[in-house]
Short mmCIF file of C-alpha atoms in Angstrom, two decimals:
data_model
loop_
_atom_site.label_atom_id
_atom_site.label_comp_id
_atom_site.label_asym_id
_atom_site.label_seq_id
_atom_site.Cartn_x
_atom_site.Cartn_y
_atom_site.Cartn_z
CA UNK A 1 164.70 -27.65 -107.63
CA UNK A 2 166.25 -29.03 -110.64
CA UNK A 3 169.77 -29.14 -110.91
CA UNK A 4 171.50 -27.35 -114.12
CA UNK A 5 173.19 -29.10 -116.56
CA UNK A 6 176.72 -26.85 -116.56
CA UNK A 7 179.10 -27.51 -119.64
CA UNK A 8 182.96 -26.33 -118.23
CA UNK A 9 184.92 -26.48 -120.93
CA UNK A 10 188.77 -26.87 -121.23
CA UNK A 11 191.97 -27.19 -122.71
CA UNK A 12 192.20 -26.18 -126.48
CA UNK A 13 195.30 -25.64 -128.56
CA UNK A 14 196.43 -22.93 -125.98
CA UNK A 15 200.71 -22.57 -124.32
CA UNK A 16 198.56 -22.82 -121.32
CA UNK A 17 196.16 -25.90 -121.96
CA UNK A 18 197.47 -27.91 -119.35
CA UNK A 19 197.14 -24.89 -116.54
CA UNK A 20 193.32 -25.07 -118.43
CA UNK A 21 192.91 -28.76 -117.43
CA UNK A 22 194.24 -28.23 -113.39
CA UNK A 23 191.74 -24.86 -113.04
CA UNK A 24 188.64 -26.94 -114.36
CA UNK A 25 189.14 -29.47 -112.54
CA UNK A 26 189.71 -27.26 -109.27
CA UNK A 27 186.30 -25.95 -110.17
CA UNK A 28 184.47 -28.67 -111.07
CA UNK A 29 185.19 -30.78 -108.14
CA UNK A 30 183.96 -27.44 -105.93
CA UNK A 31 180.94 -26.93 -107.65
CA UNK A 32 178.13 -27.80 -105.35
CA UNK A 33 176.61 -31.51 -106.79
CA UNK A 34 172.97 -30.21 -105.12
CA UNK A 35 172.33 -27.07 -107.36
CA UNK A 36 174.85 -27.98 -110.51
CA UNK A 37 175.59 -30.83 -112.68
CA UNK A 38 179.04 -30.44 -114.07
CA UNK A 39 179.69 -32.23 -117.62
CA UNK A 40 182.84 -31.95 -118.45
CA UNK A 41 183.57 -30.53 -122.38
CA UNK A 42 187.50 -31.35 -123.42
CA UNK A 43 188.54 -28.62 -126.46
CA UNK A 44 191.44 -30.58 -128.08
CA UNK A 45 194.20 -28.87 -130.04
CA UNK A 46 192.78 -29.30 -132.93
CA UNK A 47 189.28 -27.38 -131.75
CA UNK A 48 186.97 -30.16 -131.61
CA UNK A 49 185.19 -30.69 -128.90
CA UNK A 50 184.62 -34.13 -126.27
CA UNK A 51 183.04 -35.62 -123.66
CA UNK A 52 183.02 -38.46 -121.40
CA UNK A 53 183.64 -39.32 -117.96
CA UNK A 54 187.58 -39.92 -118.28
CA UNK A 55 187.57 -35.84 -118.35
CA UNK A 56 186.98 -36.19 -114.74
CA UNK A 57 190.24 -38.10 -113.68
CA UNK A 58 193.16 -35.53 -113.45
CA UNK A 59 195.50 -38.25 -112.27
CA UNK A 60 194.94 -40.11 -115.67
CA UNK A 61 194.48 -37.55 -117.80
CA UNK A 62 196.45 -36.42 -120.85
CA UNK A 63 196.57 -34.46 -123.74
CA UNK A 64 194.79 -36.00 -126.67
CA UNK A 65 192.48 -38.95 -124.21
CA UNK A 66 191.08 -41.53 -125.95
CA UNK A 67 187.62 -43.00 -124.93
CA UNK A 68 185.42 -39.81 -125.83
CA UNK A 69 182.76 -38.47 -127.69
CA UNK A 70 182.99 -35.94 -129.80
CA UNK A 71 180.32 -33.47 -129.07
CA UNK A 72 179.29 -30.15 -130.60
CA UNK A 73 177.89 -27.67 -129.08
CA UNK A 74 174.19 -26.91 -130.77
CA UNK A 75 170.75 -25.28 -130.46
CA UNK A 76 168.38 -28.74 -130.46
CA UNK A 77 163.92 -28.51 -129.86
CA UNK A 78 164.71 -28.40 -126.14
CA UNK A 79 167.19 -25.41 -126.14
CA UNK A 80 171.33 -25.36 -125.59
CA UNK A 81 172.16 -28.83 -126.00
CA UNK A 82 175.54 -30.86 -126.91
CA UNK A 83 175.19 -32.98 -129.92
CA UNK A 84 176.91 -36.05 -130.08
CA UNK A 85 178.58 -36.16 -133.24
CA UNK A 86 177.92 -39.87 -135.19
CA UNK A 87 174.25 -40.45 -133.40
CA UNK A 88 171.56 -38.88 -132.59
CA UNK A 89 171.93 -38.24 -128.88
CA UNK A 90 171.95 -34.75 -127.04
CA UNK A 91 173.10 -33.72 -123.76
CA UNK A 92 171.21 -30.64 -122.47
CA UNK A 93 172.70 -27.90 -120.92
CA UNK A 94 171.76 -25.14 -119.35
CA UNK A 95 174.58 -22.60 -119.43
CA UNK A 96 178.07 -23.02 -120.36
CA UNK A 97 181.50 -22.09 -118.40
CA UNK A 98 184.41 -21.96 -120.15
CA UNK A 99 188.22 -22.26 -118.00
CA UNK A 100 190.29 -21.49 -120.51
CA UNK A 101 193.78 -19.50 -120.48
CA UNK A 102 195.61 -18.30 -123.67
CA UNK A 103 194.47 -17.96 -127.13
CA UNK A 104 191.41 -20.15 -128.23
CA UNK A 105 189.58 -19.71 -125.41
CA UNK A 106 190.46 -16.50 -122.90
CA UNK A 107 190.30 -14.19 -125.67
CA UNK A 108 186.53 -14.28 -126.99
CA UNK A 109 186.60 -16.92 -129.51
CA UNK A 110 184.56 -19.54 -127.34
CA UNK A 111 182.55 -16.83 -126.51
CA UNK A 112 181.89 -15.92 -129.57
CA UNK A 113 180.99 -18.87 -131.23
CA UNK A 114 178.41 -19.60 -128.13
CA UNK A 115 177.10 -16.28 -128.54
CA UNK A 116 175.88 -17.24 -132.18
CA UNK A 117 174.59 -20.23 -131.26
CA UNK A 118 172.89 -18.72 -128.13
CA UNK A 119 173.95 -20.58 -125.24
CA UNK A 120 174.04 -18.95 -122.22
CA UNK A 121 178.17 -18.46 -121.26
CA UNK A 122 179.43 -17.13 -117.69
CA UNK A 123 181.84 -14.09 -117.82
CA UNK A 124 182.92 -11.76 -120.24
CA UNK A 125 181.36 -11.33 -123.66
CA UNK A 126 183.40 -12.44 -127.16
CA UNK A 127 184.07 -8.61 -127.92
CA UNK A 128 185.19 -7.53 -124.32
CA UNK A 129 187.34 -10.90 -123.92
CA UNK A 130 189.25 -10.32 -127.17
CA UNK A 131 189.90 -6.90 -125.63
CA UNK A 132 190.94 -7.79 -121.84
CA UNK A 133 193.24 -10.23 -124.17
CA UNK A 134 195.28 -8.16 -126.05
CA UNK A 135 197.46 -6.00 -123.21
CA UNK A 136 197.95 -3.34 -125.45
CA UNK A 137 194.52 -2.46 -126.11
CA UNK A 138 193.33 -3.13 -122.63
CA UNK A 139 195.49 -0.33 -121.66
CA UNK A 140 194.28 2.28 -123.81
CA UNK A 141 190.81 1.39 -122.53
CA UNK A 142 191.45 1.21 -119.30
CA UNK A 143 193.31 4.61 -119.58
CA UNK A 144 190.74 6.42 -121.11
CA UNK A 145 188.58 6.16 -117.82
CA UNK A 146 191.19 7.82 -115.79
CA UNK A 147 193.60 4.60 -114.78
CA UNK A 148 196.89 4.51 -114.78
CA UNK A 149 199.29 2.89 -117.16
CA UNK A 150 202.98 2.37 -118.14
CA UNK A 151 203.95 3.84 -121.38
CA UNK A 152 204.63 0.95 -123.93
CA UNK A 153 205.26 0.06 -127.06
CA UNK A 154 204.13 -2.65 -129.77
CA UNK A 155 206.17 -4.56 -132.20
CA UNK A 156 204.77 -6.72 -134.49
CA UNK A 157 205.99 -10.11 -137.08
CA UNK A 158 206.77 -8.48 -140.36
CA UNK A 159 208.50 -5.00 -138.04
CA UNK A 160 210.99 -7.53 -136.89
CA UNK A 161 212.18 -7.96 -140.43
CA UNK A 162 213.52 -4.36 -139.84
CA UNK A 163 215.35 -5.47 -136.21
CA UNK A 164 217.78 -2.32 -136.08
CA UNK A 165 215.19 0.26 -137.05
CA UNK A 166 212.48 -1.24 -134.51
CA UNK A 167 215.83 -1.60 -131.64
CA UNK A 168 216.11 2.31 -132.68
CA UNK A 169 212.43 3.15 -132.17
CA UNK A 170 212.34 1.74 -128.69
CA UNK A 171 215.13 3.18 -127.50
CA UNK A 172 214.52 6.34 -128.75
CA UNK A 173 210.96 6.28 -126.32
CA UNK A 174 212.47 4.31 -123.31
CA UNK A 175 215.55 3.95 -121.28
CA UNK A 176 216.76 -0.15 -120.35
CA UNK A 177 216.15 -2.67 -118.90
CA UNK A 178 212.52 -3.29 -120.23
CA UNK A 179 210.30 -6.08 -119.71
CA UNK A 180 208.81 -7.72 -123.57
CA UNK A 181 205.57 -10.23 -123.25
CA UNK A 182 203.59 -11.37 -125.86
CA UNK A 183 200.60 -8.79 -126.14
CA UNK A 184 197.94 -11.98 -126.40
CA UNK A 185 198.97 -14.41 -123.71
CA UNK A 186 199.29 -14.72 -119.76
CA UNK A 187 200.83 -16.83 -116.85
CA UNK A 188 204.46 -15.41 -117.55
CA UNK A 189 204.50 -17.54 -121.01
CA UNK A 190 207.14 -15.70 -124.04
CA UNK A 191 207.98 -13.03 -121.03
CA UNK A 192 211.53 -11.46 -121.40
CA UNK A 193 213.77 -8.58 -119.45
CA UNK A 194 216.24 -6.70 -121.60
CA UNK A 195 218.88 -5.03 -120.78
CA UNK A 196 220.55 -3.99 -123.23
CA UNK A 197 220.02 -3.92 -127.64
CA UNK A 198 220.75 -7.99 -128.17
CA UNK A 199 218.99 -9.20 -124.69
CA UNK A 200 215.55 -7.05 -126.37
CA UNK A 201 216.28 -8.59 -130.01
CA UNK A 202 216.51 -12.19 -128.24
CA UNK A 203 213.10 -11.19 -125.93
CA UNK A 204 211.48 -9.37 -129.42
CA UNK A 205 212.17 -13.08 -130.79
CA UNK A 206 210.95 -14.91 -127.92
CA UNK A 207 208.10 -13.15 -127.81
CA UNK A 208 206.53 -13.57 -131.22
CA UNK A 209 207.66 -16.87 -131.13
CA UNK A 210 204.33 -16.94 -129.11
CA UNK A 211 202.37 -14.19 -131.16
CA UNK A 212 202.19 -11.96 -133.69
CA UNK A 213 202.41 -9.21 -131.16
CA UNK A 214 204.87 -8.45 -128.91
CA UNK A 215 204.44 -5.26 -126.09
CA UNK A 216 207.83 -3.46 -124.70
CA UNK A 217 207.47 -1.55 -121.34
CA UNK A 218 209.89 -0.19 -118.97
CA UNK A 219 210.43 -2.50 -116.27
CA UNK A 220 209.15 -1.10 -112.82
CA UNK A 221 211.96 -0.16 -110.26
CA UNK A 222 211.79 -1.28 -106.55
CA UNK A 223 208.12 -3.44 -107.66
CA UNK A 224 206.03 -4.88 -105.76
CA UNK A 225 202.62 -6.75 -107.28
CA UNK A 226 199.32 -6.05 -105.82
CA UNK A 227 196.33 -8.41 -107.39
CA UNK A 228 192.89 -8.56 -106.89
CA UNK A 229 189.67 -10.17 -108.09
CA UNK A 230 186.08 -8.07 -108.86
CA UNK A 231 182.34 -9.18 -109.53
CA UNK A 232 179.24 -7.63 -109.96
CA UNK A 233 176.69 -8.75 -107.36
CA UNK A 234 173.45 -7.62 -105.49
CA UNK A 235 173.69 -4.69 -107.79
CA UNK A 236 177.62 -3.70 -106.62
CA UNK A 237 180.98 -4.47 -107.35
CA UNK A 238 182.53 -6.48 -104.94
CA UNK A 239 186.20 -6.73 -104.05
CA UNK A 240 188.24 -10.33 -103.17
CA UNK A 241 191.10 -9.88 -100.62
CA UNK A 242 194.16 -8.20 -102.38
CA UNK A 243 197.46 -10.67 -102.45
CA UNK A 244 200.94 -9.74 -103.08
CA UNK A 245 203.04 -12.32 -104.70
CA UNK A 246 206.68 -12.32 -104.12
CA UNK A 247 209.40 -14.24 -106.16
CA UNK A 248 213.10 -14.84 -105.62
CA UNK A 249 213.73 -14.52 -109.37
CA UNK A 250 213.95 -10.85 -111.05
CA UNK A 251 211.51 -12.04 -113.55
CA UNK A 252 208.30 -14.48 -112.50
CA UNK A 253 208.56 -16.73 -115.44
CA UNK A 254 206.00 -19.52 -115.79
CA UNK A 255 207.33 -22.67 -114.10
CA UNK A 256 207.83 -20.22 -111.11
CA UNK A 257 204.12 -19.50 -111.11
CA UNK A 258 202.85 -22.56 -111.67
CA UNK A 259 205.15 -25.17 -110.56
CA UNK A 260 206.84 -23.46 -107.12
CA UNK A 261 206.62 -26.26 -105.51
CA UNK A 262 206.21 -29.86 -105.62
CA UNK A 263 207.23 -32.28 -108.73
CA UNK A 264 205.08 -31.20 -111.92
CA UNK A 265 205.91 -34.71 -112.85
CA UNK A 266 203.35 -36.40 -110.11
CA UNK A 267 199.94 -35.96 -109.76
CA UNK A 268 198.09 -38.26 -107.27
CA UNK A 269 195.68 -40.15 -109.42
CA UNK A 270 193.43 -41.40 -106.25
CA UNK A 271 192.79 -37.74 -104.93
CA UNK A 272 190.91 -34.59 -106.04
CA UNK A 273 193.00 -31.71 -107.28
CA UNK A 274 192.93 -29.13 -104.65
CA UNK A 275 193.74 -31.78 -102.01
CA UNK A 276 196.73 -32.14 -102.08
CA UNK A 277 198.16 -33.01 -105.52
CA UNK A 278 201.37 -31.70 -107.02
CA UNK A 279 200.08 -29.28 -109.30
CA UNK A 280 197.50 -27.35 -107.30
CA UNK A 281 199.84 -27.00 -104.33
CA UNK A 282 202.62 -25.58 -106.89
CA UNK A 283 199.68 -22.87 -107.88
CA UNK A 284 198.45 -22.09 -104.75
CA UNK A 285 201.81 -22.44 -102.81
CA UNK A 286 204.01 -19.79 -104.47
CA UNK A 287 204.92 -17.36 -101.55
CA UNK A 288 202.15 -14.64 -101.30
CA UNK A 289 200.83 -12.65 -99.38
CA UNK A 290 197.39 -12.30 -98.57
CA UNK A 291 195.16 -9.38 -97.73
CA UNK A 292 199.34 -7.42 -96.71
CA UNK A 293 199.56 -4.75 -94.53
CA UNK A 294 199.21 -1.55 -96.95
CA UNK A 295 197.96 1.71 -96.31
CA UNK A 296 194.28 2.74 -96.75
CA UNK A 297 195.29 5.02 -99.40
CA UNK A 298 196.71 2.23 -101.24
CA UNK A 299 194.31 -0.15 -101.07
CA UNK A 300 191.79 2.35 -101.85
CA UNK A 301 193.59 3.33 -105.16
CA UNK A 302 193.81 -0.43 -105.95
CA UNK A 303 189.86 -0.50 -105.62
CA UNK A 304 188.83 2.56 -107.88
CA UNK A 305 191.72 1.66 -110.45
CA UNK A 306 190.14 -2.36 -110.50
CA UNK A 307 186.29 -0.96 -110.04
CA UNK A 308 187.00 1.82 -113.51
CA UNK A 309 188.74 -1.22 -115.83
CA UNK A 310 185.97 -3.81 -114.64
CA UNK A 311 182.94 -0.85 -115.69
CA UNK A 312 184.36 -0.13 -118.78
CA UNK A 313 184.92 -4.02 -119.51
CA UNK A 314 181.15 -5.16 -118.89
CA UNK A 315 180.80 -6.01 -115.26
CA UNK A 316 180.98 -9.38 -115.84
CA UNK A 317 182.17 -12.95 -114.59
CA UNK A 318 185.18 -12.45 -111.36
CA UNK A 319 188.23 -11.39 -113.55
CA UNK A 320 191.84 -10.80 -111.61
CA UNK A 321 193.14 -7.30 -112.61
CA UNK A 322 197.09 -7.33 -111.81
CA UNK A 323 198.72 -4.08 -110.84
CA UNK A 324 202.65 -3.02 -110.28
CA UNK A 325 203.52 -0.49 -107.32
CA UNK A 326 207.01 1.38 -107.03
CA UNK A 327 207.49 1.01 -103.43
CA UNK A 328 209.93 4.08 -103.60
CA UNK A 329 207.52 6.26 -105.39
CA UNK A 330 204.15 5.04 -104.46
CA UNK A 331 203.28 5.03 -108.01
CA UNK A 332 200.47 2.32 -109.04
CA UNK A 333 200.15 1.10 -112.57
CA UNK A 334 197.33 -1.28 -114.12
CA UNK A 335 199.28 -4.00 -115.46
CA UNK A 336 196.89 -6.59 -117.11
CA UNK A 337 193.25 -8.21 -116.52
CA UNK A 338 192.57 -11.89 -116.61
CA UNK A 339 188.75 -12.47 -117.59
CA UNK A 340 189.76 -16.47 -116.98
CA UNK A 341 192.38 -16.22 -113.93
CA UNK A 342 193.54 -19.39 -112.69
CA UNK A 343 191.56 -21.39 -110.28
CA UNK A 344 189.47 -18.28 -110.92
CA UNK A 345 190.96 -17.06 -107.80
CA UNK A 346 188.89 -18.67 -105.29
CA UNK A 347 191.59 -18.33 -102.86
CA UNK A 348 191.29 -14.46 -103.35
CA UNK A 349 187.74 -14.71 -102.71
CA UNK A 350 187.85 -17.30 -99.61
CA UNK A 351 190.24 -14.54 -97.99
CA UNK A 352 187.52 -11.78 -98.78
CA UNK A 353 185.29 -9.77 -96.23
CA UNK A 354 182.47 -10.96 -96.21
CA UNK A 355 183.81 -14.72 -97.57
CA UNK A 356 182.77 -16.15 -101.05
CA UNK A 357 183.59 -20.02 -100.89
CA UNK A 358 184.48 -21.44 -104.27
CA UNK A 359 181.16 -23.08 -104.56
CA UNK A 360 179.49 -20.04 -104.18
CA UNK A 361 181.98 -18.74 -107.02
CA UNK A 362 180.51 -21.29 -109.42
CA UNK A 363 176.84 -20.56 -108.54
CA UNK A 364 177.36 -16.38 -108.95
CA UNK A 365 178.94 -17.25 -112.26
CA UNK A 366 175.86 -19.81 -113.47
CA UNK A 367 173.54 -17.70 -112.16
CA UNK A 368 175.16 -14.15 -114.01
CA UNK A 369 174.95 -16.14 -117.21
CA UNK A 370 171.82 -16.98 -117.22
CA UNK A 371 170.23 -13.84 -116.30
CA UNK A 372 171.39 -11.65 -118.93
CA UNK A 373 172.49 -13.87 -121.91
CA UNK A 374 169.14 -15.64 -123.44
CA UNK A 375 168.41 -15.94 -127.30
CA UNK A 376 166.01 -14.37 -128.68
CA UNK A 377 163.97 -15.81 -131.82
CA UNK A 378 162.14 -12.33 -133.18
CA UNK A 379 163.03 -10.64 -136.24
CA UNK A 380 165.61 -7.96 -134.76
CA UNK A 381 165.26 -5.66 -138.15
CA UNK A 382 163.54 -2.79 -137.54
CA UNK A 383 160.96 -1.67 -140.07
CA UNK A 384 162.32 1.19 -141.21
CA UNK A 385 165.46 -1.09 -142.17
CA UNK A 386 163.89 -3.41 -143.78
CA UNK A 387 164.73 -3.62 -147.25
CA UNK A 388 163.43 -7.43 -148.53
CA UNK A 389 159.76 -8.30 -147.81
CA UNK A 390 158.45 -9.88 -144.69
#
């Protein structure tokens, strides 16, 4: 069988661009050679678009390489192709896989822009990723089919103007300390705890700082996180392990994430990330618990809350969906979905009953995206809405 030409494309002018590097690379390098042919696509921050086989050397890489060629992504005689920009070559592909985080990437642009040109791309559409993006709207859908969210509020740019009347507002709806996050971005970036009226101006300010939107929830007393990764396969949504990240700080902030342990500064340019480098073991070694010891009634709720928000967001790609428990109360709250997690969770899945290795990952993805995302060439007027002559 021939093996398909996968674009995975990364980075872009993204807070998170460099977590967007280390997660394609994870998945590139675990991508089974036999079935897939990766070629690597490099978004830089000004949106243009490279190739070229430096994009496969984490150890050497940085932010704006030089040694390229600019690509673009185009519909050529033989289908999806990448068009090198300054000749006449194309690279055909087959599907493209974007591992992005952030803005520019996560949140339906790509998509979008693929979608047009009609190239076949793995996981959520450009409408549903723009949604999962922006927290706020997430959680009225998500609520509306019967799961369970925090109250919150949303302050935007030009409200901030107005600082005392938008301090009053909040308070007036919720009692301190509350967490503030940028309503468009994830991994912990712009993420604030106020306790009192200057710590929520300073966290307000933080926030949009990041974006134009900032969200304002109470924080969650006595929490504990439960996460866990969904696809749709063989006709059934399928559940990875659940984990249970712990942290030593009151607030997970981004470095903590990310960069737990090991030097952020070192990357071992001879090995394959996932084998030991700095940066992978930071990701994958912050203190966790996998598949804890919770009740079946818990873990059950976790499963219909993740299984509702996945239906009513298209059944597509393997998302993470991040919830918050009260361990006092028992009460569960949907906190956010990531259409792109990190990694894309393969250590979620790996830990799953029955096992999905992080090759077979890739291929579900490939294989999703191609089934149910071809261009079509007809004329999709209808007659009776046809109003110029054919």
């Amino acid at each position: 069988m021939d093996k398909l030409n996968v674009a995975v494309i990364f980075g872009g002018p993204s807070q998170e661009h460099d977590v967007s590097v280390v997660s394609a690379h994870q998945l590139m390098d675990a991508a089974d050679v036999r079935k897939i042919n990766v070629i690597p696509v490099y978004m830089n921050f000004e949106g243009r678009f490279f190739h070229g086989p430096l994009l496969r050397q984490l150890g050497k890489f940085r932010p704006k390489p030089g040694g390229l060629s600019e690509v673009q992504f185009a519909w050529g005689e033989m289908g999806p192709c990448l068009r090198h920009v300054g000749s006449d070559k194309t690279t055909l592909i087959d599907c493209a896989l974007p591992v992005f985080h952030g803005p520019f990437g996560e949140d339906g642009r790509i998509q979008g822009m693929l979608e047009v040109i009609g190239i076949p791309t793995t996981g959520f559409s450009a409408v549903n990723s723009a949604l999962a993006m922006r927290k706020d709207a997430t959680k009225s859908l998500v609520k509306s089919v019967g799961v369970n969210v925090l109250p919150h509020a949303v302050v935007n740019t030009e409200e901030l103007r107005h600082a005392d009347a938008v301090c009053d507002r909040i308070e007036a709806e919720f009692a301190y300390p509350l967490i503030v996050k940028p309503a468009n971005l994830g991994s912990s970036v712009g993420v604030g705890l106020a306790k009192d009226r200057a710590t929520l101006l300073v966290s307000l300010q933080n926030a949009l700082r990041e974006d134009s939107f900032a969200l304002v929830e109470p924080q969650v007393q006595n929490m504990e996180e439960l996460n866990i990764a969904v696809m749709f396969r063989d006709g059934e949504i399928c559940f990875s392990a659940i984990e249970r990240p712990k942290s030593s700080a009151e607030l997970l902030d981004f470095k903590e994430k990310y960069l737990s342990s090991g030097d952020s500064n070192q990357v071992d340019s001879g090995s394959k990330l996932g084998a030991g480098t700095a940066i992978s073991q930071g990701m994958l070694s912050l203190t966790r618990d996998i598949n804890p010891d919770i009740s079946d009634e818990l873990k059950n709720r976790v499963y219909d809350y993740a299984a509702k928000a996945f239906t009513v967001l298209g059944l597509r790609g393997a998302p993470r969906m991040d919830f918050m428990r009260n361990t006092e109360t028992g009460e569960v709250w949907f906190n956010e979905i990531n259409p792109i997690p990190g990694s894309y969770g393969f250590f979620l899945w790996e830990a799953a009953s029955p096992t999905t290795l992080f090759p077979h990952l890739v291929e579900h993805l490939v294989q999703e995206a191609l089934a149910d995302s071809r261009k079509e060439f007809g004329d999709p007027v209808p007659q009776a809405a046809q109003l110029l002559p054919r």
